[in-house]
Short mmCIF file of C-alpha atoms in Angstrom, two decimals:
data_model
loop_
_atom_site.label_atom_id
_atom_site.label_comp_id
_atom_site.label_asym_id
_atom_site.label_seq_id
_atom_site.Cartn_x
_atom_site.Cartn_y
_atom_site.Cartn_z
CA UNK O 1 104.06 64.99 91.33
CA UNK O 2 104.97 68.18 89.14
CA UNK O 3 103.70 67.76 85.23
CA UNK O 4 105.09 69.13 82.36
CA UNK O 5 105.15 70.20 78.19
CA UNK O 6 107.31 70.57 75.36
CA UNK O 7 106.45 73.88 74.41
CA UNK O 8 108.79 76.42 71.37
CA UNK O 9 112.17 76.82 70.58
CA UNK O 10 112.75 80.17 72.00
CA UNK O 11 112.57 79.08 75.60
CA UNK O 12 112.49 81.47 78.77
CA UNK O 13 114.07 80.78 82.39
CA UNK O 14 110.95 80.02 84.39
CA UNK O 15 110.78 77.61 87.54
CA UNK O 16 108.27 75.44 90.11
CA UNK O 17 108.97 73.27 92.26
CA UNK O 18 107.12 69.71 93.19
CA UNK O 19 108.85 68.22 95.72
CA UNK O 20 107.82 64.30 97.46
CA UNK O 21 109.43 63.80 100.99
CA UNK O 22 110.87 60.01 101.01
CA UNK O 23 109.55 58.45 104.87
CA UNK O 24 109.72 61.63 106.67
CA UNK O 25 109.74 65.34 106.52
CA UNK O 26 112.17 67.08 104.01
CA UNK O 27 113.96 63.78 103.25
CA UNK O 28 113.45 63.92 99.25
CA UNK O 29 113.84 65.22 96.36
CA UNK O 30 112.52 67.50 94.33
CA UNK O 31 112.47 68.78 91.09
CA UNK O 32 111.32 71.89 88.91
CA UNK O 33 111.59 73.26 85.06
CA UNK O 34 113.87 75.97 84.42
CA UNK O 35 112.72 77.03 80.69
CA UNK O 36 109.56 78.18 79.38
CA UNK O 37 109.06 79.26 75.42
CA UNK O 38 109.18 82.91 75.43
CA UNK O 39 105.82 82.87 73.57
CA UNK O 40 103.70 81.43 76.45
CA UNK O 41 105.62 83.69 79.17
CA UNK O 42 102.12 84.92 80.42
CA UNK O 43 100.98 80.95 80.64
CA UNK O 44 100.55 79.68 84.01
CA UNK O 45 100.91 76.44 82.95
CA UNK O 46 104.04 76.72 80.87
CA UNK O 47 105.80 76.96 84.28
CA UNK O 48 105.45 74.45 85.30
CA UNK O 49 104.59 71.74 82.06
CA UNK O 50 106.03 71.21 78.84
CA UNK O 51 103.57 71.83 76.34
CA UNK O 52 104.93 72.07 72.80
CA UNK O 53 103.70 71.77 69.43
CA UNK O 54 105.97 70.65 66.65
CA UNK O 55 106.15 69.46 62.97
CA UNK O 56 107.78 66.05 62.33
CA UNK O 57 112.16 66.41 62.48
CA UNK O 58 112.00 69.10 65.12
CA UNK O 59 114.65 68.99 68.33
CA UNK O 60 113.89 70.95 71.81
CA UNK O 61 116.08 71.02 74.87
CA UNK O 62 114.10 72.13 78.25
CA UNK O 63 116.40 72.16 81.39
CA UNK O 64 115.08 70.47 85.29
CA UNK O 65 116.55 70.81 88.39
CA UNK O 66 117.26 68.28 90.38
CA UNK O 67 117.14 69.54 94.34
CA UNK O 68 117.54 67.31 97.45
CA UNK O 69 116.16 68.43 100.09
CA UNK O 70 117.48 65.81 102.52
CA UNK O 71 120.69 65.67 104.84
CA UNK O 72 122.71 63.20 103.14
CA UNK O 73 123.90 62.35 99.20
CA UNK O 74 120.88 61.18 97.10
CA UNK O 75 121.45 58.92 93.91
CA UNK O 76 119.23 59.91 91.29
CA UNK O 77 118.24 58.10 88.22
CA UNK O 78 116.09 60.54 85.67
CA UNK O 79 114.25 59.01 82.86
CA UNK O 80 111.22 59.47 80.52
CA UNK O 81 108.20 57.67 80.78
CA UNK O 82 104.53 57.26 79.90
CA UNK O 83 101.54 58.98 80.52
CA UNK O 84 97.71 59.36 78.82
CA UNK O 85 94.88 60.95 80.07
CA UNK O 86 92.73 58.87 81.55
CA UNK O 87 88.67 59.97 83.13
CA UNK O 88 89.87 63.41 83.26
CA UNK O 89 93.26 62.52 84.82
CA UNK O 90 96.50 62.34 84.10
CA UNK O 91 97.81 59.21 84.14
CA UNK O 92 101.11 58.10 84.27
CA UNK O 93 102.87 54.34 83.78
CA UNK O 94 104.25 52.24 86.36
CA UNK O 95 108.27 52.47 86.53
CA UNK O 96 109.66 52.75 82.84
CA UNK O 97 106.81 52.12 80.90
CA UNK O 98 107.66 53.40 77.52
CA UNK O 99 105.31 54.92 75.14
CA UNK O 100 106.23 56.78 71.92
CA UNK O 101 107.09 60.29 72.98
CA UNK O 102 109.04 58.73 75.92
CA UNK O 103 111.05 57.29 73.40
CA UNK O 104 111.89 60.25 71.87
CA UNK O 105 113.57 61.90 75.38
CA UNK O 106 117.15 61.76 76.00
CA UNK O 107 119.14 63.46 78.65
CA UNK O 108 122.86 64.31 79.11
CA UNK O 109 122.98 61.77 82.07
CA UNK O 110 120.99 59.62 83.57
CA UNK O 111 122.61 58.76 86.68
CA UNK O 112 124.78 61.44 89.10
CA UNK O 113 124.50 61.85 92.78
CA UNK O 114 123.54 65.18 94.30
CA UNK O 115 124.73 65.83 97.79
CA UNK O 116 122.78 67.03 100.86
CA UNK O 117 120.94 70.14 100.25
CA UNK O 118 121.77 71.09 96.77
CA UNK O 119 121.16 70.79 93.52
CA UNK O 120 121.65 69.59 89.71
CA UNK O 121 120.56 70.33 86.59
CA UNK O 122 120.03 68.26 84.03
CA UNK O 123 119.18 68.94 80.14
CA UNK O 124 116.31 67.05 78.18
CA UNK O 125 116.26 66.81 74.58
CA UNK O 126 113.04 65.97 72.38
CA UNK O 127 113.46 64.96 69.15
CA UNK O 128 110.47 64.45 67.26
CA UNK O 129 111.19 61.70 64.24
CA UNK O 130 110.39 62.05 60.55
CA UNK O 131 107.54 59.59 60.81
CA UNK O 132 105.88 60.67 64.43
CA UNK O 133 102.28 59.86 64.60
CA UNK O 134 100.38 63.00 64.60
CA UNK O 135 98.47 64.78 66.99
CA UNK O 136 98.50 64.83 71.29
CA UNK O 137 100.42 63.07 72.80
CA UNK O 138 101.78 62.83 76.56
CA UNK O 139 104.91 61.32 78.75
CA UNK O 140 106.92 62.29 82.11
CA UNK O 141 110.23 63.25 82.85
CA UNK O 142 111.22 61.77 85.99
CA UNK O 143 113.63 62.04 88.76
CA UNK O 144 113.97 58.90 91.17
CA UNK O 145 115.57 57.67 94.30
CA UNK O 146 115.31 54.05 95.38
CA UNK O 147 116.30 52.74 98.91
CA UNK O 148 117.56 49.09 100.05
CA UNK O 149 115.57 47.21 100.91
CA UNK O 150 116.05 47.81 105.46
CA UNK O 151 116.49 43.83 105.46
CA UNK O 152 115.17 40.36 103.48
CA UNK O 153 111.88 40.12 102.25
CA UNK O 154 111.11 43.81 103.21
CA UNK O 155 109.73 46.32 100.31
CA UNK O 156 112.15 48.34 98.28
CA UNK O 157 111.14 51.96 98.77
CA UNK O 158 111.30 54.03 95.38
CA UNK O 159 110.56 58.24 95.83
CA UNK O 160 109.89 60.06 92.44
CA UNK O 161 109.40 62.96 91.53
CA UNK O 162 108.36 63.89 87.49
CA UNK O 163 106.96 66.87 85.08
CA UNK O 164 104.28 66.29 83.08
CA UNK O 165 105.21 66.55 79.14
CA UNK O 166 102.04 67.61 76.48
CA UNK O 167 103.91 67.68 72.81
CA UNK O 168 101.05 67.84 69.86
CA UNK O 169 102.77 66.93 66.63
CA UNK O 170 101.79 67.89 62.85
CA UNK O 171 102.29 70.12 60.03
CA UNK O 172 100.99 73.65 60.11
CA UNK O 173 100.06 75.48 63.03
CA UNK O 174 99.46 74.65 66.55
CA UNK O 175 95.38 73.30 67.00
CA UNK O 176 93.49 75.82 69.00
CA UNK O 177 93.02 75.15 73.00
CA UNK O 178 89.20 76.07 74.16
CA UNK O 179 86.69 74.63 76.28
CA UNK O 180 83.11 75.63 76.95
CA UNK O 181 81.00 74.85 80.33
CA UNK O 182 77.67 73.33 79.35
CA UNK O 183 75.56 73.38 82.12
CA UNK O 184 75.63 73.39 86.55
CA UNK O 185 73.99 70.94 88.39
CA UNK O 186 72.88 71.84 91.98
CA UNK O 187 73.83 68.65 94.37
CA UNK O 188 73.45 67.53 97.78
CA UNK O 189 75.73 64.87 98.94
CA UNK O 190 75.22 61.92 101.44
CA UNK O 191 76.56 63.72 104.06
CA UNK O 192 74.37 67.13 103.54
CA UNK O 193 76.64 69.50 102.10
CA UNK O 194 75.55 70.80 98.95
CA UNK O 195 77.33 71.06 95.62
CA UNK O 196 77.63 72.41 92.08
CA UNK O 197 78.34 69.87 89.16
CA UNK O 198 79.88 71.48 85.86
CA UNK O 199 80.04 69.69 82.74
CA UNK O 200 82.88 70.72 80.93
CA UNK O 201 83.96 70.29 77.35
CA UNK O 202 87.03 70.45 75.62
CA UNK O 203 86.13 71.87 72.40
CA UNK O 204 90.12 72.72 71.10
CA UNK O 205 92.47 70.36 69.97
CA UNK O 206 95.04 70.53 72.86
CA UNK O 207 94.66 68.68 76.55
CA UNK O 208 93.19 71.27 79.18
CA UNK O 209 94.02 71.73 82.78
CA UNK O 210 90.67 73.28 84.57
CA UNK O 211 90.49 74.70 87.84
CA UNK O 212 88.65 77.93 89.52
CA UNK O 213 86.08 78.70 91.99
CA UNK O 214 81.80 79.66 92.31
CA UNK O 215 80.78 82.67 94.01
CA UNK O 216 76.90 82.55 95.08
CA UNK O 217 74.73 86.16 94.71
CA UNK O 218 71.20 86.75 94.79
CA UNK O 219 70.52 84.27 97.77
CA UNK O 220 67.51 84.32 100.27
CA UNK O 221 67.67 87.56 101.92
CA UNK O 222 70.47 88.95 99.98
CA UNK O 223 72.95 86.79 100.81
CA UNK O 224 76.37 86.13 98.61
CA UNK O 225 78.67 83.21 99.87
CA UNK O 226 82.29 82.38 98.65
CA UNK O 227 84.23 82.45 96.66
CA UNK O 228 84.24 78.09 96.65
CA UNK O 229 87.23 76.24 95.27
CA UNK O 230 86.54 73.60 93.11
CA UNK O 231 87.65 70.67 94.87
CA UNK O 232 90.19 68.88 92.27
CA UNK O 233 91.58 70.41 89.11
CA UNK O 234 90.78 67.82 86.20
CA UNK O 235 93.06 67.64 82.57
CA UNK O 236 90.31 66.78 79.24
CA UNK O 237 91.49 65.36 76.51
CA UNK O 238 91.08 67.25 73.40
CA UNK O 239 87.39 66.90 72.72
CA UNK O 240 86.38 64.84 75.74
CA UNK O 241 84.21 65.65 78.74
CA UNK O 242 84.38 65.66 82.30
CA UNK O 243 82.93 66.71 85.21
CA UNK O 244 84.25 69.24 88.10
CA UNK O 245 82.43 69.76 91.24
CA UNK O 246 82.51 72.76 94.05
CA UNK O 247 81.46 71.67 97.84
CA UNK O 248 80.12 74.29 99.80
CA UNK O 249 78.92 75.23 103.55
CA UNK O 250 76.12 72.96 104.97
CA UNK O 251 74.69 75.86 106.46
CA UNK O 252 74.05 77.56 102.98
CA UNK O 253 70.24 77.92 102.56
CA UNK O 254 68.76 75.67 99.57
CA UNK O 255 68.41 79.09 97.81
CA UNK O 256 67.13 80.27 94.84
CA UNK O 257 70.83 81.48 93.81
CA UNK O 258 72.46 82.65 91.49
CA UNK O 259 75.69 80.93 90.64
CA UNK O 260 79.26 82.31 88.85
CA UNK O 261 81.75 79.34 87.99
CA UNK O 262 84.60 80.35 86.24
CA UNK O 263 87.53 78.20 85.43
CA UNK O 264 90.94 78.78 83.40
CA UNK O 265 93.06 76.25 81.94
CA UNK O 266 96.23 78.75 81.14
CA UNK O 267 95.45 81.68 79.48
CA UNK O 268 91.95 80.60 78.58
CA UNK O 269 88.87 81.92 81.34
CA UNK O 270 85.35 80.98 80.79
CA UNK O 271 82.44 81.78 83.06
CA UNK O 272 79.01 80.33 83.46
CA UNK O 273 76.08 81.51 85.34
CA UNK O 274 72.93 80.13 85.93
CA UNK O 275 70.00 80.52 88.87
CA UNK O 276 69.57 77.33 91.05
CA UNK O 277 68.05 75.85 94.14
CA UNK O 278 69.80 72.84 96.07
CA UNK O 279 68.23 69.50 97.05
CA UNK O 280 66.80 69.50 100.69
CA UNK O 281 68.20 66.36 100.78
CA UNK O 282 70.70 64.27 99.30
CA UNK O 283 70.56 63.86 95.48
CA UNK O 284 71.25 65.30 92.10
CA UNK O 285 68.95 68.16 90.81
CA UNK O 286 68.26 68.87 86.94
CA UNK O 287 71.06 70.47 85.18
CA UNK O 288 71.23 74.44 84.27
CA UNK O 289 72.39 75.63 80.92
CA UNK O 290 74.38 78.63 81.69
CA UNK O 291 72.96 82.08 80.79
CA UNK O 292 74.89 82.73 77.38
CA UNK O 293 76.85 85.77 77.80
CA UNK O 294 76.39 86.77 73.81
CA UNK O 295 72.68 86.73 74.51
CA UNK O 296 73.05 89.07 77.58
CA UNK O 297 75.48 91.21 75.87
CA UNK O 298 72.94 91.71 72.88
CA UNK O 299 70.06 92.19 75.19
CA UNK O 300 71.74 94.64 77.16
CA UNK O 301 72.78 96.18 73.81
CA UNK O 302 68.73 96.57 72.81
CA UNK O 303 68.02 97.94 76.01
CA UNK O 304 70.41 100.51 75.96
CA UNK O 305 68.94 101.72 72.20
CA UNK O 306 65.11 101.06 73.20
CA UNK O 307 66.83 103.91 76.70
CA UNK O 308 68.22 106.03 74.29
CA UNK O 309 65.62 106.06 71.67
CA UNK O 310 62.51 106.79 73.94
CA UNK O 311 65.10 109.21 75.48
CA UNK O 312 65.11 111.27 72.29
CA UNK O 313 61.62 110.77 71.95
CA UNK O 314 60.40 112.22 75.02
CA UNK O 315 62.71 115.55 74.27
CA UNK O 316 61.34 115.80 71.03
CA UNK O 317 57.75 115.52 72.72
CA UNK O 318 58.55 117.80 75.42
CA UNK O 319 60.17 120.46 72.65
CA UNK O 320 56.98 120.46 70.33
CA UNK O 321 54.26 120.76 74.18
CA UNK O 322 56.69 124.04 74.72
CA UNK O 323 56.31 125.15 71.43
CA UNK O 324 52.64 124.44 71.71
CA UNK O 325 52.41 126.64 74.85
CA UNK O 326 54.33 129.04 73.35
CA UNK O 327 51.90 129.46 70.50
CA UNK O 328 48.88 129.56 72.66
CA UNK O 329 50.46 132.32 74.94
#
């Protein structure tokens, strides 16, 4: 499933597609957003969400493509429904769950048919009422094809395919997106392989979208591994928590080491590192609190004036000994 954002006004041509095969290989459907707000053009995640923020009475069209990817005439049914965030996930409602923002979607059709290996595009508009509750809020554009059922009493088969829409509404301007890592935990799991924990906290007002990779340096002997993945990408709420972990080779030595995770949610990187040592056996460890990179930049910022300071003082030293000499001669 492909998510998606209402984002400016302006929009941009962009395009990404999520695709879901229905039963076997390249039998679907697929489906991908064509505009992007010219203002997030460098955002990853603008192509391929709609993230928007608007005031109350505001109207945005975003276009999707509809593609089939299978050998024969699909019938496709596209709709709005709802979607929250949910233990860092996002969540979205069974079949045509409405919520408010889904009520706000409308399309120029609903229902066309899109023959074999082609495609169709279809316009979405939002329009945000007068009295919209403020802040976050999330929904899903979707793009469905539903089979007979192959004979009575069997299962109707439904294939969808959606993007993921983040709108924030409110006066003024658009709440700041950040997020901070607090601290790495070094793991072992059940099965031996170790593993870094990272809390993570969304400390803006917009939904997040983490993902990134650890690289290990400083090891026994020298040794640097990875970089690691981290192993799913989570979405925060604004102000919530959540967890993100990296697994890593079971032949990696418990250390010490000295870990670099950094993770991006669009535009925004942030990087923690912090020295640990891995469980020799399966368990949690006690969490690190990152090295703050202020701190280092100021202390590296002393060191270089204490350098350059007793630089100048040994010249001036060495210039009076010669002068000295000089004297005596």
């Amino acid at each position: 499933m492909l998510v998606v954002a209402a984002l400016v006004q302006s929009a941009a041509t962009t395009g990404c597609w999520s695709a879901t095969p229905a039963g076997t290989p390249g039998d679907g459907i697929g489906i991908k957003l064509l505009d992007a707000p010219t203002n997030r053009r460098d955002d990853p995640r603008a192509k391929t969400y709609i993230i928007d923020f608007l005031p109350p009475n505001s109207v945005i069209r975003r276009r999707v493509e509809i593609r089939n990817t299978s050998d024969e005439a699909k019938s496709v049914d596209v709709y709005a429904g709802a979607a929250d965030i949910q233990d860092a996930k996002f969540i979205v409602g069974a079949d045509r769950t409405p919520n408010e923002l889904s009520t706000w979607v409308s399309f120029d059709r609903t229902h066309f048919d899109v023959p074999a290996r082609s495609t169709t595009t279809v316009l979405a508009t939002i329009t945000v009422p007068a009295q919209a509750t403020g802040g976050e809020q999330y929904a899903a554009i979707w793009a469905q094809v539903a089979a007979p059922p192959s004979g009575p009493g069997m299962v109707r088969m439904v294939n969808r395919v959606g993007v993921r829409i983040y709108l924030s509404v409110g006066p003024g301007g658009e709440p700041r997106s950040d997020f901070e890592i607090e601290n790495l935990t070094p793991a072992r799991t059940a099965d031996g392989r170790p593993e870094v924990l990272a809390q993570v906290h969304n400390t803006g007002g917009r939904a997040v979208d983490v993902s990134g990779s650890l690289t290990l340096s400083d090891g026994p002997g020298g040794l640097r591994a990875g970089p690691f993945q981290v192993s799913a990408g989570k979405t925060i709420e604004p102000g919530g928590r959540a967890q993100v972990s990296v697994l890593l080779d079971q032949k990696l030595p418990v250390g010490p080491w000295k870990a670099e995770l950094s993770l991006a949610s669009g535009l925004i990187n942030r990087t923690a590192t912090a020295v640990i040592t891995f469980p020799s056996s399966p368990g949690v460890g006690e969490p690190v609190v990152p090295q703050s990179p202020y701190f280092t930049g100021v202390l590296v910022g002393l060191l270089a004036v204490a350098c350059t300071a007793l630089g100048w003082i040994g010249i001036r030293s060495w210039r009076r000994r010669r002068a000295d000499l000089r004297t005596e001669w």
